[in-house]
PDB file of C-alpha atoms in Angstrom:
ATOM      1  CA  MET X  24      27.309  57.173  29.308  1.00 25.00           C
ATOM      2  CA  PHE X  25      27.584  56.387  33.080  1.00 29.00           C
ATOM      3  CA  THR X  26      27.800  59.451  35.240  1.00 33.00           C
ATOM      4  CA  LEU X  27      31.287  59.619  36.827  1.00 34.00           C
ATOM      5  CA  VAL X  28      30.755  60.338  40.561  1.00 40.00           C
ATOM      6  CA  LEU X  29      34.172  59.934  42.020  1.00 43.00           C
ATOM      7  CA  GLN X  30      36.844  62.140  40.616  1.00 34.00           C
ATOM      8  CA  GLY X  31      39.865  60.201  39.455  1.00 32.00           C
ATOM      9  CA  SER X  32      38.133  56.807  39.640  1.00 36.00           C
ATOM     10  CA  ARG X  33      36.133  54.516  37.246  1.00 42.00           C
ATOM     11  CA  PRO X  34      32.774  52.953  37.679  1.00 46.00           C
ATOM     12  CA  PRO X  35      32.824  49.142  38.026  1.00 54.00           C
ATOM     13  CA  VAL X  36      33.245  46.716  35.186  1.00 46.00           C
ATOM     14  CA  LEU X  37      30.517  46.984  32.481  1.00 42.00           C
ATOM     15  CA  MET X  38      28.591  49.615  34.417  1.00 41.00           C
ATOM     16  CA  ALA X  39      29.928  52.343  32.138  1.00 35.00           C
ATOM     17  CA  GLU X  40      28.052  50.795  29.209  1.00 37.00           C
ATOM     18  CA  ARG X  41      24.529  51.364  30.652  1.00 39.00           C
ATOM     19  CA  GLU X  42      22.514  54.365  29.565  1.00 38.00           C
ATOM     20  CA  VAL X  43      21.217  56.470  32.413  1.00 36.00           C
ATOM     21  CA  SER X  44      18.942  59.385  32.728  1.00 36.00           C
ATOM     22  CA  PRO X  45      20.873  62.646  32.822  1.00 34.00           C
ATOM     23  CA  VAL X  46      21.071  64.580  36.065  1.00 33.00           C
ATOM     24  CA  ALA X  47      19.912  68.148  36.334  1.00 32.00           C
ATOM     25  CA  GLU X  48      23.231  69.323  37.686  1.00 35.00           C
ATOM     26  CA  THR X  49      26.796  68.202  37.823  1.00 34.00           C
ATOM     27  CA  ALA X  50      26.848  65.472  40.554  1.00 42.00           C
ATOM     28  CA  THR X  51      30.201  64.549  41.915  1.00 59.00           C
ATOM     29  CA  LEU X  52      31.843  63.807  45.169  1.00 75.00           C
ATOM     30  CA  SER X  53      35.044  65.808  45.636  1.00 79.00           C
ATOM     31  CA  ARG X  54      38.218  64.698  47.053  1.00 85.00           C
ATOM     32  CA  GLU X  55      37.281  66.527  50.182  1.00 89.00           C
ATOM     33  CA  ASP X  56      34.074  64.422  50.504  1.00 89.00           C
ATOM     34  CA  ILE X  57      35.894  61.181  50.504  1.00 90.00           C
ATOM     35  CA  SER X  58      39.036  62.456  52.463  1.00 90.00           C
ATOM     36  CA  SER X  59      37.571  61.124  55.737  1.00 94.00           C
ATOM     37  CA  ALA X  60      34.826  58.834  57.044  1.00 96.00           C
ATOM     38  CA  ALA X  61      33.058  61.761  58.730  1.00 96.00           C
ATOM     39  CA  ARG X  62      33.031  63.768  55.543  1.00 95.00           C
ATOM     40  CA  LEU X  63      31.814  60.810  53.580  1.00 95.00           C
ATOM     41  CA  ASP X  64      28.970  60.338  55.976  1.00 95.00           C
ATOM     42  CA  GLN X  65      28.038  63.998  55.567  1.00 94.00           C
ATOM     43  CA  ALA X  66      28.073  63.583  51.838  1.00 93.00           C
ATOM     44  CA  PHE X  67      25.945  60.445  51.931  1.00 93.00           C
ATOM     45  CA  ARG X  68      23.428  62.476  54.170  1.00 92.00           C
ATOM     46  CA  ARG X  69      23.455  65.405  51.716  1.00 89.00           C
ATOM     47  CA  LEU X  70      22.752  62.921  48.949  1.00 87.00           C
ATOM     48  CA  GLY X  71      19.781  61.480  50.958  1.00 89.00           C
ATOM     49  CA  TYR X  72      21.361  58.112  50.912  1.00 93.00           C
ATOM     50  CA  HIS X  73      19.901  56.576  54.127  1.00 94.00           C
ATOM     51  CA  LEU X  74      19.868  52.823  54.800  1.00 96.00           C
ATOM     52  CA  ASP X  75      16.344  52.886  56.303  1.00 95.00           C
ATOM     53  CA  HIS X  76      14.918  54.447  53.057  1.00 94.00           C
ATOM     54  CA  VAL X  77      16.642  51.735  51.040  1.00 95.00           C
ATOM     55  CA  GLY X  78      15.643  48.912  53.284  1.00 95.00           C
ATOM     56  CA  GLU X  79      12.010  49.953  53.275  1.00 94.00           C
ATOM     57  CA  GLY X  80      12.047  50.028  49.470  1.00 92.00           C
ATOM     58  CA  GLY X  81      11.476  53.791  49.282  1.00 91.00           C
ATOM     59  CA  ALA X  82      14.651  54.710  47.549  1.00 91.00           C
ATOM     60  CA  ASP X  83      17.106  53.149  45.112  1.00 93.00           C
ATOM     61  CA  VAL X  84      20.888  52.880  46.109  1.00 93.00           C
ATOM     62  CA  PRO X  85      22.739  55.571  44.363  1.00 91.00           C
ATOM     63  CA  PRO X  86      25.468  54.525  41.976  1.00 90.00           C
ATOM     64  CA  LEU X  87      28.429  55.571  44.063  1.00 90.00           C
ATOM     65  CA  PHE X  88      31.414  53.252  43.684  1.00 91.00           C
ATOM     66  CA  LEU X  89      34.319  54.049  45.988  1.00 93.00           C
ATOM     67  CA  THR X  90      37.640  52.396  45.323  1.00 93.00           C
ATOM     68  CA  GLN X  91      38.586  52.085  48.948  1.00 93.00           C
ATOM     69  CA  VAL X  92      37.240  52.427  52.510  1.00 94.00           C
ATOM     70  CA  PRO X  93      38.045  55.586  54.323  1.00 94.00           C
ATOM     71  CA  ASP X  94      41.294  54.948  56.462  1.00 93.00           C
ATOM     72  CA  ASP X  95      39.830  56.614  59.551  1.00 95.00           C
ATOM     73  CA  LEU X  96      36.511  54.717  59.582  1.00 95.00           C
ATOM     74  CA  ASP X  97      37.372  53.465  63.120  1.00 93.00           C
ATOM     75  CA  ASP X  98      37.691  57.088  64.360  1.00 94.00           C
ATOM     76  CA  LEU X  99      33.965  57.841  63.981  1.00 94.00           C
ATOM     77  CA  PRO X 100      32.367  58.633  67.371  1.00 90.00           C
ATOM     78  CA  ASP X 101      29.943  55.759  67.506  1.00 94.00           C
ATOM     79  CA  THR X 102      29.547  52.172  66.304  1.00 96.00           C
ATOM     80  CA  ASP X 103      26.220  52.724  64.531  1.00 96.00           C
ATOM     81  CA  THR X 104      27.593  55.513  62.351  1.00 96.00           C
ATOM     82  CA  LYS X 105      30.659  53.486  61.495  1.00 97.00           C
ATOM     83  CA  LYS X 106      28.576  50.522  60.459  1.00 98.00           C
ATOM     84  CA  ALA X 107      26.167  52.775  58.385  1.00 97.00           C
ATOM     85  CA  VAL X 108      29.124  54.325  56.438  1.00 97.00           C
ATOM     86  CA  PHE X 109      30.523  50.920  55.723  1.00 98.00           C
ATOM     87  CA  LEU X 110      27.265  49.449  54.541  1.00 98.00           C
ATOM     88  CA  ARG X 111      26.537  52.443  52.294  1.00 97.00           C
ATOM     89  CA  VAL X 112      30.041  52.039  50.734  1.00 96.00           C
ATOM     90  CA  MET X 113      29.523  48.362  50.299  1.00 97.00           C
ATOM     91  CA  LEU X 114      25.944  48.118  49.017  1.00 97.00           C
ATOM     92  CA  PRO X 115      26.308  49.670  45.535  1.00 95.00           C
ATOM     93  CA  LEU X 116      29.300  47.484  44.919  1.00 96.00           C
ATOM     94  CA  VAL X 117      27.531  44.321  45.872  1.00 97.00           C
ATOM     95  CA  LEU X 118      24.449  45.256  43.737  1.00 96.00           C
ATOM     96  CA  ALA X 119      26.668  46.077  40.770  1.00 95.00           C
ATOM     97  CA  ALA X 120      28.364  42.775  41.013  1.00 96.00           C
ATOM     98  CA  ASP X 121      25.085  40.991  41.245  1.00 97.00           C
ATOM     99  CA  GLU X 122      23.622  42.905  38.346  1.00 95.00           C
ATOM    100  CA  GLU X 123      26.584  41.954  36.142  1.00 96.00           C
ATOM    101  CA  ILE X 124      25.939  38.242  36.943  1.00 97.00           C
ATOM    102  CA  ALA X 125      22.177  38.578  36.651  1.00 96.00           C
ATOM    103  CA  ASN X 126      22.616  39.933  33.095  1.00 96.00           C
ATOM    104  CA  ASP X 127      24.826  36.983  32.206  1.00 97.00           C
ATOM    105  CA  ARG X 128      22.354  34.544  33.752  1.00 97.00           C
ATOM    106  CA  ALA X 129      19.452  36.009  31.799  1.00 97.00           C
ATOM    107  CA  ARG X 130      21.282  35.544  28.541  1.00 97.00           C
ATOM    108  CA  LEU X 131      22.404  32.045  29.565  1.00 98.00           C
ATOM    109  CA  LEU X 132      18.903  31.044  30.415  1.00 97.00           C
ATOM    110  CA  GLU X 133      17.723  32.282  26.934  1.00 97.00           C
ATOM    111  CA  LEU X 134      20.363  30.354  25.108  1.00 97.00           C
ATOM    112  CA  ALA X 135      19.825  27.219  27.169  1.00 96.00           C
ATOM    113  CA  ALA X 136      16.132  27.313  26.359  1.00 96.00           C
ATOM    114  CA  ARG X 137      16.904  27.698  22.664  1.00 96.00           C
ATOM    115  CA  LYS X 138      19.267  24.730  22.743  1.00 93.00           C
ATOM    116  CA  SER X 139      16.770  22.594  24.537  1.00 93.00           C
ATOM    117  CA  ALA X 140      14.239  23.450  21.878  1.00 95.00           C
ATOM    118  CA  GLY X 141      16.656  22.283  19.247  1.00 94.00           C
ATOM    119  CA  GLN X 142      17.400  25.673  17.856  1.00 95.00           C
ATOM    120  CA  ALA X 143      20.887  26.462  16.568  1.00 94.00           C
ATOM    121  CA  LEU X 144      22.998  29.207  18.150  1.00 94.00           C
ATOM    122  CA  SER X 145      24.868  31.705  16.102  1.00 96.00           C
ATOM    123  CA  ALA X 146      28.636  31.622  16.030  1.00 97.00           C
ATOM    124  CA  SER X 147      28.934  34.582  18.318  1.00 97.00           C
ATOM    125  CA  GLU X 148      26.356  33.156  20.878  1.00 97.00           C
ATOM    126  CA  ALA X 149      28.410  29.859  20.890  1.00 96.00           C
ATOM    127  CA  ARG X 150      31.557  31.757  21.500  1.00 96.00           C
ATOM    128  CA  TRP X 151      30.018  33.678  24.351  1.00 97.00           C
ATOM    129  CA  LEU X 152      28.664  30.603  25.877  1.00 96.00           C
ATOM    130  CA  ASP X 153      32.055  28.877  25.677  1.00 96.00           C
ATOM    131  CA  ALA X 154      33.817  31.795  27.277  1.00 96.00           C
ATOM    132  CA  LEU X 155      31.183  31.938  30.072  1.00 97.00           C
ATOM    133  CA  ALA X 156      31.815  28.158  30.756  1.00 97.00           C
ATOM    134  CA  ARG X 157      35.456  28.718  30.951  1.00 96.00           C
ATOM    135  CA  ARG X 158      35.141  31.719  33.202  1.00 96.00           C
ATOM    136  CA  TYR X 159      33.037  29.616  35.629  1.00 97.00           C
ATOM    137  CA  GLU X 160      35.227  26.570  35.235  1.00 96.00           C
ATOM    138  CA  VAL X 161      32.626  24.257  33.699  1.00 96.00           C
ATOM    139  CA  GLU X 162      35.016  22.426  31.304  1.00 87.00           C
ATOM    140  CA  ASP X 163      32.432  19.959  30.003  1.00 86.00           C
ATOM    141  CA  GLY X 164      29.940  22.767  28.938  1.00 84.00           C
ATOM    142  CA  ASN X 165      27.191  21.178  31.069  1.00 93.00           C
ATOM    143  CA  LEU X 166      24.629  24.053  30.918  1.00 95.00           C
ATOM    144  CA  LYS X 167      22.729  22.600  34.044  1.00 95.00           C
ATOM    145  CA  LYS X 168      25.865  22.936  36.069  1.00 96.00           C
ATOM    146  CA  LEU X 169      26.678  26.281  34.587  1.00 97.00           C
ATOM    147  CA  LEU X 170      23.354  27.619  35.683  1.00 97.00           C
ATOM    148  CA  THR X 171      24.030  26.666  39.239  1.00 97.00           C
ATOM    149  CA  ARG X 172      27.184  28.772  39.183  1.00 98.00           C
ATOM    150  CA  VAL X 173      26.047  31.820  37.204  1.00 98.00           C
ATOM    151  CA  ASP X 174      23.840  33.268  39.867  1.00 98.00           C
ATOM    152  CA  VAL X 175      23.777  36.063  42.349  1.00 98.00           C
ATOM    153  CA  VAL X 176      24.793  36.120  45.977  1.00 98.00           C
ATOM    154  CA  PRO X 177      22.281  37.732  48.304  1.00 97.00           C
ATOM    155  CA  PRO X 178      23.469  41.220  49.496  1.00 98.00           C
ATOM    156  CA  SER X 179      22.725  40.261  53.095  1.00 98.00           C
ATOM    157  CA  LEU X 180      25.267  37.452  52.859  1.00 98.00           C
ATOM    158  CA  ALA X 181      27.996  39.521  51.081  1.00 98.00           C
ATOM    159  CA  LEU X 182      27.452  42.435  53.557  1.00 98.00           C
ATOM    160  CA  ALA X 183      27.764  40.147  56.627  1.00 98.00           C
ATOM    161  CA  GLN X 184      30.830  38.381  55.365  1.00 98.00           C
ATOM    162  CA  SER X 185      32.596  41.655  54.409  1.00 98.00           C
ATOM    163  CA  ALA X 186      31.721  43.119  57.818  1.00 98.00           C
ATOM    164  CA  GLU X 187      33.084  40.094  59.658  1.00 97.00           C
ATOM    165  CA  GLU X 188      36.135  39.503  57.566  1.00 96.00           C
ATOM    166  CA  SER X 189      37.108  43.240  57.586  1.00 96.00           C
ATOM    167  CA  GLY X 190      36.081  44.388  61.021  1.00 96.00           C
ATOM    168  CA  TRP X 191      33.423  46.606  59.440  1.00 97.00           C
ATOM    169  CA  GLY X 192      36.081  48.051  57.047  1.00 96.00           C
ATOM    170  CA  THR X 193      38.751  48.905  59.736  1.00 95.00           C
ATOM    171  CA  SER X 194      41.208  46.092  59.343  1.00 94.00           C
ATOM    172  CA  ALA X 195      44.733  46.811  58.200  1.00 92.00           C
ATOM    173  CA  LEU X 196      44.202  44.309  55.295  1.00 92.00           C
ATOM    174  CA  VAL X 197      41.434  46.466  53.855  1.00 93.00           C
ATOM    175  CA  ARG X 198      43.429  49.601  54.198  1.00 91.00           C
ATOM    176  CA  ARG X 199      46.482  48.069  52.761  1.00 91.00           C
ATOM    177  CA  SER X 200      45.047  46.005  49.877  1.00 93.00           C
ATOM    178  CA  GLN X 201      41.169  46.373  49.739  1.00 94.00           C
ATOM    179  CA  ASN X 202      40.997  42.795  50.683  1.00 93.00           C
ATOM    180  CA  LEU X 203      37.437  42.668  52.158  1.00 95.00           C
ATOM    181  CA  PHE X 204      36.889  39.006  52.460  1.00 95.00           C
ATOM    182  CA  GLY X 205      40.117  37.504  53.732  1.00 90.00           C
ATOM    183  CA  HIS X 206      41.217  36.095  50.281  1.00 92.00           C
ATOM    184  CA  THR X 207      44.426  34.378  50.432  1.00 87.00           C
ATOM    185  CA  VAL X 208      47.018  33.542  47.599  1.00 78.00           C
ATOM    186  CA  GLU X 209      49.783  30.989  47.305  1.00 68.00           C
ATOM    187  CA  VAL X 210      52.384  33.548  46.582  1.00 62.00           C
ATOM    188  CA  SER X 211      52.137  37.319  47.605  1.00 58.00           C
ATOM    189  CA  ARG X 212      54.537  40.094  47.007  1.00 67.00           C
ATOM    190  CA  ASP X 213      54.520  41.238  50.646  1.00 66.00           C
ATOM    191  CA  GLY X 214      54.860  37.728  52.034  1.00 67.00           C
ATOM    192  CA  THR X 215      51.534  37.845  53.973  1.00 75.00           C
ATOM    193  CA  GLY X 216      49.820  35.236  51.901  1.00 84.00           C
ATOM    194  CA  MET X 217      46.959  37.606  51.419  1.00 88.00           C
ATOM    195  CA  ARG X 218      45.641  38.776  48.068  1.00 91.00           C
ATOM    196  CA  ASN X 219      45.997  42.392  46.968  1.00 92.00           C
ATOM    197  CA  PHE X 220      43.180  44.094  45.110  1.00 94.00           C
ATOM    198  CA  THR X 221      43.222  47.370  43.218  1.00 93.00           C
ATOM    199  CA  SER X 222      39.746  48.333  44.270  1.00 94.00           C
ATOM    200  CA  LEU X 223      36.889  47.300  46.557  1.00 96.00           C
ATOM    201  CA  TYR X 224      34.894  46.257  43.467  1.00 96.00           C
ATOM    202  CA  GLU X 225      37.560  43.891  42.438  1.00 96.00           C
ATOM    203  CA  ALA X 226      37.471  42.318  45.832  1.00 96.00           C
ATOM    204  CA  VAL X 227      33.648  41.920  45.651  1.00 97.00           C
ATOM    205  CA  ARG X 228      33.762  40.393  42.234  1.00 97.00           C
ATOM    206  CA  ALA X 229      36.497  37.949  43.474  1.00 96.00           C
ATOM    207  CA  TYR X 230      34.357  36.995  46.458  1.00 97.00           C
ATOM    208  CA  VAL X 231      31.246  36.346  44.426  1.00 98.00           C
ATOM    209  CA  HIS X 232      33.282  34.348  41.862  1.00 97.00           C
ATOM    210  CA  ASN X 233      34.832  32.347  44.612  1.00 97.00           C
ATOM    211  CA  LEU X 234      31.397  31.270  45.983  1.00 97.00           C
ATOM    212  CA  ASN X 235      30.222  30.445  42.463  1.00 98.00           C
ATOM    213  CA  THR X 236      33.113  28.239  41.419  1.00 97.00           C
ATOM    214  CA  HIS X 237      35.166  26.780  44.281  1.00 96.00           C
ATOM    215  CA  ARG X 238      34.465  23.160  45.179  1.00 95.00           C
ATOM    216  CA  ALA X 239      34.156  24.147  48.856  1.00 95.00           C
ATOM    217  CA  TYR X 240      30.875  25.940  48.186  1.00 96.00           C
ATOM    218  CA  GLU X 241      29.184  23.261  46.140  1.00 96.00           C
ATOM    219  CA  ASP X 242      26.581  22.929  48.889  1.00 96.00           C
ATOM    220  CA  LEU X 243      25.803  26.652  48.729  1.00 97.00           C
ATOM    221  CA  ARG X 244      25.200  26.385  45.046  1.00 97.00           C
ATOM    222  CA  LYS X 245      22.994  23.403  45.403  1.00 96.00           C
ATOM    223  CA  ALA X 246      20.881  25.171  48.101  1.00 96.00           C
ATOM    224  CA  ARG X 247      20.604  28.172  45.851  1.00 97.00           C
ATOM    225  CA  ALA X 248      19.552  26.142  42.852  1.00 97.00           C
ATOM    226  CA  THR X 249      16.927  24.200  44.952  1.00 96.00           C
ATOM    227  CA  ALA X 250      15.461  27.599  45.963  1.00 95.00           C
ATOM    228  CA  ARG X 251      15.384  28.672  42.370  1.00 95.00           C
ATOM    229  CA  ALA X 252      13.591  25.503  41.381  1.00 95.00           C
ATOM    230  CA  ARG X 253      10.944  26.261  43.970  1.00 95.00           C
ATOM    231  CA  GLY X 254      10.472  29.780  42.534  1.00 94.00           C
ATOM    232  CA  MET X 255      12.257  31.415  45.498  1.00 93.00           C
ATOM    233  CA  ALA X 256      14.922  34.033  45.494  1.00 91.00           C
ATOM    234  CA  PRO X 257      18.302  33.067  47.077  1.00 90.00           C
ATOM    235  CA  ASP X 258      18.226  33.636  50.856  1.00 91.00           C
ATOM    236  CA  GLY X 259      21.106  34.886  52.793  1.00 94.00           C
ATOM    237  CA  PRO X 260      20.667  33.022  56.145  1.00 93.00           C
ATOM    238  CA  ALA X 261      19.873  29.827  54.295  1.00 93.00           C
ATOM    239  CA  LEU X 262      22.970  30.011  52.035  1.00 96.00           C
ATOM    240  CA  ALA X 263      25.101  30.910  55.136  1.00 96.00           C
ATOM    241  CA  ALA X 264      24.586  27.424  56.333  1.00 94.00           C
ATOM    242  CA  ALA X 265      26.893  26.151  53.572  1.00 95.00           C
ATOM    243  CA  LEU X 266      29.762  28.299  54.585  1.00 95.00           C
ATOM    244  CA  HIS X 267      31.233  25.993  57.209  1.00 92.00           C
ATOM    245  CA  SER X 268      34.384  25.662  54.959  1.00 93.00           C
ATOM    246  CA  TYR X 269      34.922  29.441  54.568  1.00 94.00           C
ATOM    247  CA  SER X 270      36.669  29.595  57.864  1.00 93.00           C
ATOM    248  CA  GLU X 271      38.585  27.326  60.203  1.00 92.00           C
ATOM    249  CA  ARG X 272      35.970  28.179  62.787  1.00 94.00           C
ATOM    250  CA  GLY X 273      33.456  26.061  60.825  1.00 94.00           C
ATOM    251  CA  ASP X 274      29.975  25.931  62.218  1.00 95.00           C
ATOM    252  CA  ALA X 275      30.877  28.726  64.688  1.00 97.00           C
ATOM    253  CA  TYR X 276      31.567  30.990  61.639  1.00 96.00           C
ATOM    254  CA  VAL X 277      28.187  30.229  60.134  1.00 97.00           C
ATOM    255  CA  SER X 278      26.582  31.172  63.509  1.00 97.00           C
ATOM    256  CA  THR X 279      28.517  34.447  63.593  1.00 97.00           C
ATOM    257  CA  ILE X 280      27.521  35.401  59.920  1.00 98.00           C
ATOM    258  CA  ARG X 281      23.897  34.620  60.606  1.00 97.00           C
ATOM    259  CA  ALA X 282      23.911  36.650  63.827  1.00 97.00           C
ATOM    260  CA  LEU X 283      25.394  39.606  61.979  1.00 97.00           C
ATOM    261  CA  MET X 284      22.593  39.344  59.468  1.00 98.00           C
ATOM    262  CA  ARG X 285      20.041  39.220  62.208  1.00 97.00           C
ATOM    263  CA  ARG X 286      21.353  41.904  64.491  1.00 97.00           C
ATOM    264  CA  ASN X 287      21.878  44.422  61.677  1.00 97.00           C
ATOM    265  CA  ASP X 288      18.753  43.534  59.763  1.00 97.00           C
ATOM    266  CA  LEU X 289      20.721  42.962  56.603  1.00 97.00           C
ATOM    267  CA  GLY X 290      17.989  40.879  54.993  1.00 96.00           C
ATOM    268  CA  ARG X 291      16.202  44.119  54.207  1.00 96.00           C
ATOM    269  CA  PHE X 292      18.938  44.870  51.509  1.00 96.00           C
ATOM    270  CA  ASP X 293      18.208  41.681  49.528  1.00 95.00           C
ATOM    271  CA  ARG X 294      15.502  43.614  47.650  1.00 93.00           C
ATOM    272  CA  ALA X 295      17.533  46.743  47.240  1.00 95.00           C
ATOM    273  CA  ARG X 296      17.832  48.307  43.705  1.00 93.00           C
ATOM    274  CA  LEU X 297      20.799  50.025  42.242  1.00 92.00           C
ATOM    275  CA  GLY X 298      19.690  53.404  40.819  1.00 89.00           C
ATOM    276  CA  ARG X 299      20.720  54.522  37.361  1.00 78.00           C
ATOM    277  CA  SER X 300      21.569  58.047  38.202  1.00 68.00           C
ATOM    278  CA  LEU X 301      22.169  60.228  41.180  1.00 61.00           C
ATOM    279  CA  PRO X 302      19.318  62.213  42.734  1.00 54.00           C
ATOM    280  CA  THR X 303      19.358  65.730  41.613  1.00 45.00           C
ATOM    281  CA  ARG X 304      19.370  67.022  45.062  1.00 40.00           C
ATOM    282  CA  LEU X 305      23.049  66.202  45.446  1.00 36.00           C
ATOM    283  CA  ALA X 306      24.776  69.607  45.300  1.00 30.00           C
ATOM    284  CA  ALA X 307      27.826  69.637  43.148  1.00 29.00           C
ATOM    285  CA  ALA X 308      30.875  69.661  45.393  1.00 30.00           C
ATOM    286  CA  SER X 309      33.422  72.324  44.905  1.00 24.00           C
TER     287      SER X 309
END
């Protein structure tokens, strides 16, 4: 079973089904640890969760899934610390969403290869494939089209957009409804026209699904598929070029996202790995 690291919360969808190595001691973050941005920063440091280590490939990202961003993130004494806390909150969530999609993509590739070879699928495999096509809004069951949609979003892109859309986690929209990416909805209970989410992970999954299905991001999916055909991994700055429809600012928005990735060296997280258990050096919080 998955190690529960936040008291009173649940790991993201499907993550609880993974087997992980047991930790040597009870590893939890207490309510006190997540009661403020400053305390959360201290807990991350105690855990040894440093962005430089992750970016250099020397450490996995610990599976810490917070349900919300600390309300007082903007009260931290300096911008660098604020950004570091926000990125450390976001990175496990983005990697978890990508891992969920990567698992579906691997199975999709396997089934597509078998169909191409003339092999029959079992009834359960056919049902799974049909359900996946419906989820990704591919009504004609076109597997080639489905493969362009069931694919990951580079962490650098997701991190840059969440930072821009949420003011590095400090916007009232994030504090009120965990809306990290400026998602709108036709009818909202509060009359704002903005979508409410129950957790940060729900917002991340909705963002990735939006890029993977909405007609406005067809160019992004084509660019990603082209990179795949050339044996390359999806590239954040390259895919950002197809985001001119994400904001009314158009090309200026694209420039902003690319600048965010460049100034904060977010590309280093595109190769980050999500760990299966917490390092044992995290002391159990009382």
